[in-house]
XYZ file of C-alpha atoms in Angstrom:
735
model
C 162.607 137.317 119.049
C 160.167 140.170 118.771
C 157.273 139.793 116.295
C 155.847 142.717 114.351
C 152.069 143.181 114.240
C 150.560 142.554 110.767
C 148.602 145.461 109.309
C 147.263 146.381 105.895
C 148.280 149.576 104.266
C 145.548 151.836 103.000
C 146.303 150.815 99.398
C 146.111 147.104 100.261
C 142.900 147.642 102.211
C 141.248 149.307 99.215
C 142.372 146.451 97.000
C 140.876 143.952 99.439
C 137.558 145.795 99.419
C 137.564 145.944 95.624
C 138.348 142.236 95.364
C 135.496 141.378 97.692
C 133.126 143.716 95.867
C 133.889 142.311 92.442
C 133.852 138.732 93.754
C 130.370 139.364 95.119
C 129.287 141.003 91.847
C 130.568 138.067 89.774
C 128.946 135.559 92.122
C 125.690 137.484 92.053
C 125.805 137.597 88.269
C 126.406 133.838 88.032
C 123.625 133.057 90.476
C 121.369 135.482 88.600
C 122.020 133.702 85.304
C 121.222 130.339 86.880
C 118.094 131.769 88.498
C 116.993 133.231 85.159
C 117.442 129.846 83.459
C 115.462 128.129 86.204
C 112.691 130.718 85.950
C 112.558 130.321 82.161
C 112.312 126.566 82.580
C 109.584 126.888 85.216
C 107.620 129.360 83.088
C 107.773 127.136 80.017
C 106.794 124.108 82.095
C 103.804 125.994 83.542
C 102.643 126.859 80.017
C 103.029 123.258 78.847
C 101.641 121.244 81.786
C 97.956 122.109 81.106
C 98.240 120.223 77.807
C 98.504 116.954 79.705
C 95.982 117.676 82.430
C 92.595 115.970 82.691
C 89.383 117.669 81.660
C 86.769 118.773 84.175
C 82.984 118.707 84.107
C 80.878 120.684 86.580
C 77.382 119.161 86.472
C 74.042 120.891 87.008
C 75.200 124.492 87.098
C 71.716 125.317 85.774
C 68.511 123.286 85.832
C 65.027 123.799 84.482
C 61.932 121.671 84.963
C 60.133 120.893 81.701
C 56.467 119.980 81.612
C 56.613 118.183 78.293
C 56.957 114.758 76.778
C 60.189 112.965 75.909
C 62.243 115.246 73.606
C 63.190 114.349 70.075
C 65.965 116.938 70.027
C 67.409 119.534 72.386
C 69.911 122.328 71.885
C 71.838 124.972 73.809
C 73.357 128.359 73.037
C 77.012 129.215 73.528
C 76.462 130.877 76.907
C 74.520 128.050 78.507
C 71.640 130.444 79.166
C 68.966 129.311 76.705
C 67.830 125.986 75.266
C 65.299 124.635 72.820
C 63.189 121.516 73.277
C 61.563 119.644 70.398
C 58.917 117.238 71.684
C 57.344 114.235 69.984
C 54.186 116.175 69.145
C 56.236 118.522 66.950
C 56.294 121.472 69.353
C 59.520 123.453 69.507
C 59.873 125.350 72.777
C 62.570 127.807 73.822
C 63.553 128.076 77.469
C 65.533 130.572 79.468
C 67.528 128.513 81.952
C 67.192 130.920 84.845
C 65.361 128.568 87.176
C 62.198 130.691 87.144
C 59.343 128.360 86.188
C 56.985 131.252 85.476
C 59.324 132.972 83.077
C 61.159 129.979 81.603
C 59.118 129.299 78.492
C 59.713 132.149 76.076
C 58.176 130.989 72.805
C 56.675 127.941 71.205
C 56.420 126.838 67.590
C 54.091 124.061 66.516
C 54.913 121.866 63.539
C 52.886 122.507 60.400
C 53.032 118.825 59.393
C 52.020 115.637 61.151
C 55.072 114.689 63.253
C 55.435 111.067 62.202
C 59.189 111.127 61.542
C 62.084 113.178 62.911
C 65.607 113.833 61.654
C 68.471 116.135 62.521
C 71.439 117.447 60.569
C 74.926 117.525 62.022
C 75.100 119.783 65.109
C 77.341 122.348 63.414
C 74.591 123.018 60.824
C 71.787 123.217 63.394
C 68.873 122.047 61.207
C 65.908 120.013 62.464
C 63.406 118.119 60.330
C 59.877 116.769 60.767
C 58.080 114.661 58.161
C 54.718 113.025 57.772
C 54.107 109.645 56.206
C 52.386 111.416 53.304
C 55.635 113.162 52.287
C 55.221 116.586 53.864
C 58.547 117.822 55.243
C 59.364 120.815 57.423
C 63.014 121.828 57.723
C 63.769 124.555 60.233
C 66.644 126.043 62.187
C 66.216 127.363 65.761
C 68.012 130.659 66.408
C 68.904 131.949 69.876
C 68.439 135.655 69.259
C 68.877 138.379 71.861
C 67.733 141.977 71.426
C 69.031 144.980 73.315
C 66.557 147.458 74.764
C 68.595 150.101 76.465
C 70.860 148.245 78.877
C 68.568 145.233 79.045
C 69.089 142.057 77.017
C 65.853 140.384 75.993
C 65.723 136.809 74.763
C 63.900 136.877 71.435
C 64.228 133.449 69.712
C 63.412 132.824 66.080
C 62.878 129.893 63.751
C 64.134 129.959 60.164
C 62.484 127.665 57.653
C 64.224 126.260 54.623
C 61.541 127.621 52.314
C 59.161 130.553 52.385
C 56.450 128.133 53.422
C 56.817 126.228 56.708
C 56.708 122.922 54.838
C 57.383 121.395 51.451
C 55.675 118.419 49.821
C 57.833 115.757 48.271
C 56.722 114.823 44.739
C 55.750 111.304 43.636
C 55.113 109.906 47.122
C 52.687 107.032 46.487
C 53.559 104.933 49.528
C 53.811 105.941 53.204
C 57.267 107.175 54.182
C 58.855 105.187 57.019
C 62.291 106.829 57.298
C 63.911 110.018 56.179
C 67.187 111.921 56.493
C 68.301 115.263 55.137
C 71.053 117.790 54.920
C 70.476 121.491 54.379
C 72.585 124.525 53.678
C 71.670 128.018 52.696
C 69.519 127.705 49.579
C 69.984 123.961 48.994
C 68.915 120.699 50.571
C 68.981 116.964 49.949
C 66.233 114.745 51.382
C 66.384 110.952 51.324
C 63.321 108.831 52.162
C 62.421 105.172 52.428
C 58.814 104.019 52.083
C 56.857 100.934 53.054
C 57.804 99.286 49.751
C 61.508 99.583 50.707
C 62.157 102.116 47.953
C 64.894 104.632 48.729
C 64.468 108.000 46.987
C 66.605 111.124 47.024
C 65.294 114.658 46.341
C 67.444 117.682 45.536
C 66.213 121.212 46.241
C 67.785 124.434 45.045
C 66.291 127.750 46.149
C 63.218 125.932 47.483
C 62.550 124.268 44.118
C 62.761 120.525 43.558
C 65.345 120.238 40.793
C 65.883 116.510 40.575
C 65.061 113.196 42.199
C 66.558 109.730 42.056
C 65.345 106.316 43.168
C 67.469 103.232 43.623
C 66.602 100.598 41.045
C 66.239 97.862 43.655
C 64.322 98.041 46.949
C 66.483 97.972 50.071
C 64.818 96.167 52.928
C 65.523 96.243 56.677
C 67.210 99.631 56.592
C 67.733 100.694 60.205
C 69.561 104.010 59.710
C 70.022 106.596 56.978
C 72.859 109.136 57.170
C 73.814 111.939 54.787
C 77.049 113.909 54.773
C 76.563 117.706 55.007
C 77.347 118.218 51.322
C 74.945 115.434 50.340
C 77.592 113.668 48.274
C 77.719 110.503 50.367
C 74.842 108.382 51.646
C 75.011 105.639 54.266
C 72.305 102.981 54.646
C 72.739 100.601 57.579
C 71.104 97.200 57.229
C 71.855 95.332 60.451
C 75.633 94.850 60.553
C 76.055 95.781 56.885
C 76.575 99.312 55.622
C 75.730 100.380 52.092
C 77.955 103.264 50.986
C 76.522 105.232 48.069
C 78.203 108.233 46.467
C 76.794 110.970 44.278
C 77.959 110.354 40.723
C 77.393 113.813 39.256
C 77.336 117.390 40.472
C 74.989 118.472 37.716
C 71.540 119.233 39.109
C 69.846 117.501 36.171
C 71.716 114.193 36.344
C 72.476 113.559 39.982
C 72.164 110.032 41.260
C 73.633 107.793 43.940
C 75.701 104.778 43.000
C 76.572 102.055 45.474
C 80.318 102.172 45.918
C 80.634 99.284 48.338
C 78.872 97.243 50.992
C 80.883 97.019 54.200
C 80.373 94.540 57.015
C 80.702 96.462 60.272
C 80.262 93.516 62.640
C 79.247 89.888 63.011
C 76.800 87.782 65.005
C 78.878 88.177 68.157
C 79.477 91.878 67.559
C 76.164 93.505 66.751
C 75.999 97.104 65.552
C 73.711 99.321 67.614
C 74.164 102.735 66.044
C 76.254 104.743 63.600
C 76.960 108.473 63.772
C 78.978 110.957 61.753
C 81.983 112.464 63.459
C 82.532 116.194 63.088
C 83.399 117.028 59.496
C 81.560 113.902 58.249
C 84.759 112.203 57.099
C 84.499 109.525 59.792
C 81.829 107.184 61.076
C 81.482 106.231 64.723
C 80.088 102.704 64.964
C 78.652 101.598 68.336
C 78.405 97.917 69.160
C 76.281 96.003 71.620
C 79.293 95.085 73.788
C 80.097 98.767 74.356
C 82.908 99.084 71.818
C 83.022 102.134 69.555
C 85.031 102.088 66.319
C 86.101 104.853 63.992
C 85.882 104.189 60.251
C 86.819 106.444 57.345
C 87.689 106.227 53.660
C 91.208 105.157 52.770
C 92.608 105.381 49.241
C 93.956 101.951 48.270
C 95.049 101.127 44.731
C 93.223 104.182 43.424
C 89.903 103.321 45.101
C 88.381 104.612 48.320
C 87.354 101.974 50.828
C 85.661 102.465 54.192
C 88.234 101.115 56.653
C 88.246 100.529 60.432
C 90.939 102.748 61.912
C 90.847 102.637 65.701
C 88.723 101.088 68.408
C 87.631 102.344 71.814
C 86.764 99.679 74.345
C 84.009 101.145 76.496
C 81.813 99.531 79.123
C 78.892 97.301 78.151
C 76.554 99.670 80.049
C 77.026 102.252 77.265
C 73.702 103.934 76.487
C 74.555 106.563 73.887
C 77.329 108.614 72.340
C 77.393 112.299 71.401
C 79.932 113.522 68.793
C 81.590 116.878 69.390
C 80.369 119.815 67.349
C 83.654 120.677 65.655
C 86.408 118.591 67.211
C 87.157 114.958 66.426
C 85.913 113.593 69.724
C 82.782 112.180 71.298
C 81.093 111.848 74.678
C 79.761 108.534 75.952
C 77.012 108.109 78.549
C 76.553 105.048 80.750
C 73.695 103.560 82.715
C 75.158 104.555 86.082
C 75.495 108.219 85.050
C 79.179 108.156 84.152
C 80.342 110.455 81.350
C 83.491 109.898 79.302
C 85.089 112.009 76.600
C 87.367 110.444 74.004
C 89.323 112.214 71.292
C 89.740 109.981 68.273
C 92.941 111.381 66.746
C 94.972 111.324 69.955
C 93.076 108.311 71.378
C 92.989 110.232 74.638
C 90.453 109.646 77.389
C 90.239 113.251 78.543
C 87.198 112.980 80.820
C 85.971 110.225 83.136
C 83.441 111.340 85.714
C 80.199 110.153 87.259
C 78.225 113.329 86.745
C 74.621 112.069 86.818
C 72.485 109.589 88.724
C 71.709 107.737 85.505
C 72.238 108.089 81.784
C 70.345 111.079 80.339
C 67.673 110.323 77.762
C 68.852 113.188 75.523
C 72.046 115.255 75.300
C 73.446 118.117 73.208
C 76.550 120.305 73.140
C 76.762 124.031 72.639
C 78.507 125.066 69.444
C 81.573 126.263 71.373
C 81.667 122.909 73.193
C 81.804 124.549 76.610
C 78.375 123.472 77.846
C 76.632 120.118 77.885
C 72.814 120.032 77.962
C 71.076 116.874 79.177
C 67.467 115.885 79.741
C 66.366 113.395 82.365
C 63.229 112.882 84.453
C 61.416 115.991 83.229
C 64.270 118.451 83.696
C 66.934 120.106 81.577
C 70.371 120.324 83.149
C 73.393 122.336 81.997
C 76.925 121.173 82.814
C 80.032 123.260 82.231
C 82.829 121.441 80.421
C 86.513 122.315 80.641
C 87.999 120.189 77.874
C 90.554 122.503 76.290
C 93.275 120.167 75.056
C 91.897 116.764 74.044
C 94.029 116.753 70.871
C 97.260 116.399 72.837
C 98.651 113.091 74.016
C 102.004 111.351 73.920
C 100.927 109.251 70.942
C 99.687 112.237 68.935
C 102.973 114.110 69.536
C 105.553 111.368 69.051
C 103.917 108.410 67.289
C 102.496 107.897 63.828
C 98.819 108.828 63.644
C 96.296 107.752 61.019
C 94.547 110.986 60.073
C 91.291 111.205 58.155
C 91.665 110.595 54.397
C 95.340 109.638 54.769
C 96.402 106.312 53.205
C 98.410 105.246 56.263
C 99.612 106.467 59.668
C 102.095 109.307 59.312
C 103.995 112.005 61.195
C 102.338 115.289 60.211
C 102.587 118.865 61.486
C 99.652 120.924 60.175
C 98.051 123.301 62.638
C 95.654 125.492 60.654
C 92.965 125.217 58.004
C 90.079 127.204 56.598
C 87.591 124.732 58.085
C 86.348 124.823 61.680
C 86.110 121.017 61.546
C 89.770 120.659 60.627
C 91.605 117.727 62.197
C 94.642 119.359 63.769
C 97.880 117.451 63.211
C 100.265 118.135 66.056
C 103.110 115.664 65.555
C 106.356 117.190 66.804
C 108.445 114.554 65.057
C 108.718 116.334 61.645
C 109.897 119.636 63.108
C 112.198 117.952 65.639
C 113.620 115.914 62.754
C 114.010 119.095 60.697
C 115.940 120.708 63.550
C 118.383 117.806 63.713
C 118.645 117.660 59.917
C 119.521 121.342 59.631
C 122.049 121.068 62.464
C 123.578 117.908 60.970
C 124.267 119.412 57.552
C 125.472 122.673 59.064
C 127.904 120.819 61.319
C 128.931 118.547 58.441
C 130.037 121.680 56.603
C 131.357 123.666 59.565
C 133.288 121.129 61.680
C 135.947 120.093 59.104
C 136.570 123.663 57.966
C 136.553 125.201 61.442
C 138.577 122.529 63.261
C 141.127 121.948 60.490
C 141.381 125.710 60.001
C 141.972 126.139 63.729
C 144.690 123.461 63.663
C 146.480 125.072 60.749
C 146.143 128.584 62.154
C 147.363 127.688 65.634
C 150.100 125.195 64.755
C 151.370 125.797 61.234
C 150.517 129.360 60.234
C 153.054 132.130 60.632
C 152.511 134.612 63.429
C 152.081 137.521 61.004
C 149.365 135.754 59.013
C 147.683 134.475 62.194
C 147.312 138.041 63.449
C 145.308 138.807 60.296
C 143.373 135.569 59.815
C 142.133 134.985 63.370
C 140.524 138.430 63.901
C 139.007 138.268 60.424
C 137.266 134.972 61.141
C 136.142 136.175 64.558
C 134.700 139.249 62.859
C 132.437 136.941 60.831
C 130.556 136.167 64.032
C 129.394 139.780 64.224
C 127.478 139.431 60.956
C 123.719 139.299 61.820
C 122.140 135.946 61.079
C 119.169 137.691 59.467
C 121.565 139.032 56.815
C 123.033 135.565 56.305
C 119.551 134.093 55.988
C 118.483 136.836 53.595
C 121.493 136.273 51.349
C 121.106 132.497 51.540
C 117.422 132.517 50.605
C 117.349 135.257 47.979
C 120.868 135.232 46.509
C 122.676 131.967 47.198
C 119.722 129.570 46.714
C 119.056 130.722 43.086
C 122.769 130.381 42.328
C 122.751 126.805 43.613
C 119.615 126.070 41.579
C 121.046 127.506 38.347
C 124.498 125.919 38.825
C 123.545 122.748 40.663
C 125.880 120.565 38.603
C 128.833 122.822 39.407
C 127.972 122.930 43.124
C 127.722 119.137 43.314
C 130.962 118.684 41.374
C 132.770 121.134 43.669
C 132.127 118.770 46.556
C 134.518 116.453 44.718
C 136.826 118.883 42.912
C 137.769 121.089 45.867
C 139.135 118.286 48.093
C 140.755 116.737 45.004
C 142.512 119.991 44.086
C 143.702 120.409 47.678
C 145.282 116.943 47.642
C 146.770 117.518 44.176
C 148.333 120.806 45.268
C 149.868 119.083 48.283
C 151.301 116.293 46.154
C 152.726 118.734 43.579
C 154.240 120.892 46.312
C 155.840 117.803 47.827
C 157.321 116.773 44.453
C 158.781 120.189 43.641
C 162.506 120.625 44.289
C 163.501 121.814 47.747
C 165.403 124.674 46.194
C 162.089 126.067 44.952
C 159.826 125.276 47.908
C 162.319 126.601 50.469
C 161.906 130.105 49.082
C 158.433 130.320 50.654
C 158.653 130.675 54.438
C 156.835 128.155 56.593
C 153.286 129.152 57.501
C 152.555 130.994 54.269
C 151.482 128.013 52.144
C 147.832 129.037 52.269
C 148.646 131.930 49.955
C 149.350 129.396 47.204
C 146.313 127.197 47.863
C 143.687 129.954 48.098
C 143.948 131.254 44.502
C 143.926 127.688 43.174
C 140.707 126.873 45.054
C 139.155 130.165 43.943
C 140.062 129.403 40.340
C 138.562 125.916 40.655
C 135.292 127.428 41.885
C 135.152 129.994 39.088
C 136.003 127.398 36.429
C 133.368 124.965 37.705
C 130.663 127.639 37.805
C 131.394 128.814 34.276
C 131.449 125.232 32.982
C 128.306 124.132 34.837
C 126.453 123.325 31.617
C 129.273 121.164 30.277
C 129.612 119.372 33.613
C 125.872 118.728 33.621
C 126.004 117.321 30.101
C 129.029 115.130 30.813
C 128.217 113.792 34.258
C 124.419 113.985 34.604
C 123.028 113.170 31.143
C 122.290 116.828 30.405
C 119.716 117.379 33.178
C 120.914 117.023 36.760
C 117.476 117.536 38.331
C 115.972 114.807 36.158
C 118.983 112.629 36.937
C 118.427 113.017 40.676
C 114.659 112.518 40.300
C 115.255 109.223 38.509
C 117.399 108.140 41.445
C 114.795 109.118 44.054
C 116.098 112.591 45.009
C 113.687 115.501 44.644
C 114.969 119.073 44.469
C 113.699 122.199 46.213
C 115.298 125.579 45.705
C 115.587 126.200 49.445
C 117.073 123.000 50.729
C 119.406 121.494 53.302
C 122.426 122.150 51.071
C 121.766 125.890 51.164
C 121.118 125.740 54.910
C 124.292 123.733 55.448
C 126.390 126.383 53.719
C 124.628 129.350 55.303
C 124.310 128.063 58.859
C 127.727 126.453 58.643
C 129.112 129.876 57.700
C 127.489 131.295 60.840
C 128.748 128.486 63.095
C 132.345 128.356 61.810
C 133.558 131.416 63.810
C 132.279 129.948 67.082
C 133.969 126.576 66.586
C 137.123 128.072 65.066
C 137.740 130.612 67.826
C 137.349 128.200 70.750
C 139.243 125.363 69.047
C 142.076 127.646 67.921
C 142.492 129.101 71.401
C 142.584 125.589 72.862
C 145.253 124.413 70.395
C 147.334 127.577 70.633
C 147.231 127.404 74.443
C 148.945 124.010 74.566
C 152.205 124.637 76.457
C 155.139 125.134 74.120
C 157.411 122.822 76.088
C 155.168 119.832 75.264
C 155.539 120.192 71.500
C 159.229 121.146 71.819
C 159.896 118.084 73.943
C 158.148 115.842 71.455
C 160.141 117.267 68.561
C 163.370 116.972 70.554
C 162.683 113.271 71.135
C 162.517 112.703 67.369
C 158.809 112.958 66.594
C 157.764 114.618 63.361
C 155.595 117.779 63.467
C 152.559 115.726 62.395
C 153.181 113.116 65.087
C 153.567 115.875 67.635
C 150.338 117.470 66.462
C 148.302 114.247 66.560
C 149.664 112.588 69.697
C 150.517 115.593 71.858
C 148.896 118.848 70.818
C 145.469 117.587 69.785
C 145.164 115.262 72.769
C 145.984 118.081 75.139
C 143.602 120.471 73.357
C 140.835 117.878 72.919
C 138.678 119.213 75.791
C 138.609 122.641 74.185
C 138.003 121.249 70.686
C 135.095 119.136 71.936
C 133.622 122.125 73.742
C 133.917 124.173 70.557
C 132.007 121.554 68.566
C 129.282 121.323 71.231
C 128.948 125.112 71.343
C 128.585 125.153 67.580
C 125.976 122.382 67.739
C 123.998 124.284 70.350
C 123.958 127.365 68.175
C 123.006 125.388 65.077
C 120.067 123.747 66.860
C 118.714 127.053 68.162
C 119.307 129.101 65.001
C 116.131 130.778 63.767
C 116.522 133.367 61.027
C 118.716 131.350 58.688
C 116.496 128.257 58.736
C 113.412 130.469 58.559
C 114.515 132.198 55.360
C 116.485 129.454 53.611
C 114.662 126.138 54.220
C 111.225 126.513 52.643
C 109.700 125.554 56.035
C 108.231 122.278 54.801
C 107.701 119.764 57.648
C 108.868 116.680 55.758
C 110.949 113.788 57.047
C 113.652 113.044 54.505
C 117.447 113.143 54.834
C 117.679 114.252 51.191
C 120.122 117.169 51.190
C 118.324 118.686 48.186
C 114.998 119.061 50.038
C 114.000 121.462 52.753
C 112.807 120.980 56.304
C 111.064 122.823 59.125
C 112.740 123.369 62.476
C 111.415 123.961 65.970
C 112.801 127.485 66.172
C 111.414 128.503 62.766
C 108.015 127.070 63.684
C 107.925 129.146 66.863
C 108.925 132.297 64.990
C 106.356 131.822 62.208
C 103.349 130.502 64.095
C 103.481 132.158 67.511
C 102.104 135.531 66.288
C 99.145 133.786 64.609
C 98.246 131.261 67.313
C 95.299 131.820 69.630
C 96.476 132.590 73.140
C 95.859 129.646 75.446
C 94.980 127.214 72.639
C 96.572 123.810 72.108
C 98.604 125.244 69.249
C 99.825 128.137 71.425
C 100.957 125.856 74.248
C 102.564 123.399 71.846
C 104.840 126.172 70.628
C 105.923 126.672 74.238
C 106.560 122.918 74.376
C 108.794 123.320 71.312
C 110.680 126.097 73.115
C 111.019 123.875 76.180
C 112.446 121.079 74.026
C 115.020 123.476 72.582
C 115.967 124.629 76.080
C 116.309 121.057 77.337
C 118.333 120.028 74.293
C 120.702 122.978 74.621
C 121.098 122.370 78.348
C 121.779 118.673 77.727
C 124.363 119.433 75.030
C 126.171 121.957 77.210
C 126.084 119.629 80.221
C 127.446 116.759 78.130
C 130.147 119.022 76.721
C 131.216 120.115 80.199
C 131.226 116.532 81.506
C 133.322 115.273 78.588
C 135.640 118.263 78.859
C 136.285 117.577 82.529
C 136.957 113.892 81.840
C 139.364 114.735 79.030
C 141.161 117.282 81.194
C 141.649 114.714 83.951
C 142.846 112.135 81.438
C 145.478 114.319 79.758
C 146.427 116.465 82.737
C 149.607 114.429 83.179
C 150.904 115.769 79.865
């Protein structure tokens, strides 16, 4: 038998080429989408990973030999180029750290008082103080000034004194002063002294004039340290392991005085206190102990009274020599006998730096105001180290666990990223905004799933073909409505309606389902001769006007409903039962975002139900099953993979929705399931705060972490949906 050679006609050959071309294009598009997702994930991960990296310290980038005695205080400018050196003889010397011994010393200022006592304000203020035993005090502020002469920058340092005269004389000093502390701001200062008779006296100065003074009624002996907060309103006197906390009782310049609020025991015989220091912002105390432990203490409001309370402890080595609080951030550096340097951040409890940078512990240390350079003095030389410590605030505990923030009564989850103060304690807990995301999605899905799925069931299985051709495109058209319009209407139009008719809205949650059931019961009771006149699939035409009338009647009778059901004031009624009310709340978001999600769930679920082969339902009915039995045990089981996918798609959209939650929630990062209160979501936080965040800052990178969490959540939801869909398809494939 002869066989004919197989050949493609020209038309078939063109079709083959087109098929291959489009197959390649579709494959390329799919691979491109996957590659884009991978690149997005990699980019977000690259932006986030630095948050969890260790800090770096590069020691001795600049050094300068100093031919002077042991310093009392040292300081550094923000560029690490110039330093000041205050020696024990009261001489303040400025140095250019260029390594040139002949040109290093630029200017020197000699104290105008006998340098018997020294004190220093908090680093952020930058004031230094020298006092004599006779009560002469000089308060001054070194200034790293640079002048421009053509294209040349010339270092021209200055010293600013608190008063027009280099020194001031304290009044009524009749006994040698043994200790003093001060705080100074522009035009005002508070000076506290202790004399040989153990009398503690406070002096207030306004515009260089002594306006008031106060002396404790009882002598206080064995005072080892005196600390003042920058505003002068709180005074700490350490007597061994005991701390006397005194607060200013009046802001009036003529009646100011300190009253002892409490006496706190910081340690015991086995745990001796070595030093106390104020943390940046002066809300916290760092207490150093002889065994190397450092504890953070701050005031906690308990039963209406503030009490100095131990908050957290840092177990350091016993070779600890000194600690240095950060200038603005809530951290501190610790120096050890073997030259090791550590950096701890109190809020996050993160050890961000651990490095042996020196041969031994420096005898003096200071940070630049921008906290990028560390200045140390040891063995007759100043040394500058560059510090890369960008993200000490971030740790797993600060992001996902309760944190006890300064002045808070207890550990809490808090998201608060900005403040007017440079010494603000940033609160970077992601829990409130992650909770808000889930809360918004939960209430949206609670509203959308029953309506969308039940509507899809009715439309695909019970509704007439003519009505389905109108209803289905109309609902799909809802998806084209921009979410910004939905959010705008929800926040500015719908939210006030809910607020003004809250009783009616709450009652409708009961009346609408009740009226639906009542209509079904009445329709079932009516004679067949009457009900048979309406063709099957058109019953919604009867129900819709009844539901609309119920809504209108409830809204018009909102006042009467409120008087009858809620004692005349629904908001007070809810408040008495522990439910606060905000105008933009989860109820509004549930309606608005549910309205936006319904088309997605409805379309996919309806297609899945309508696509169930006709012979399955016909066979079930032919075997004697009722339409409802056929729907539940045949149609829905077969369509369950598609219905589940529809719900997961709707959930993914609800979680990632931005504009609706941004405009209709109030954006309050609270953790409460109360449907009448708002929330703050991850997506809204990114949209609001990204334009205002500093590029490269902890806040900036945390917003990328929020975006990464949204991406991971969406990917996980879609993956779970696909896995479940495949399992359901395999299970019910035999049908």
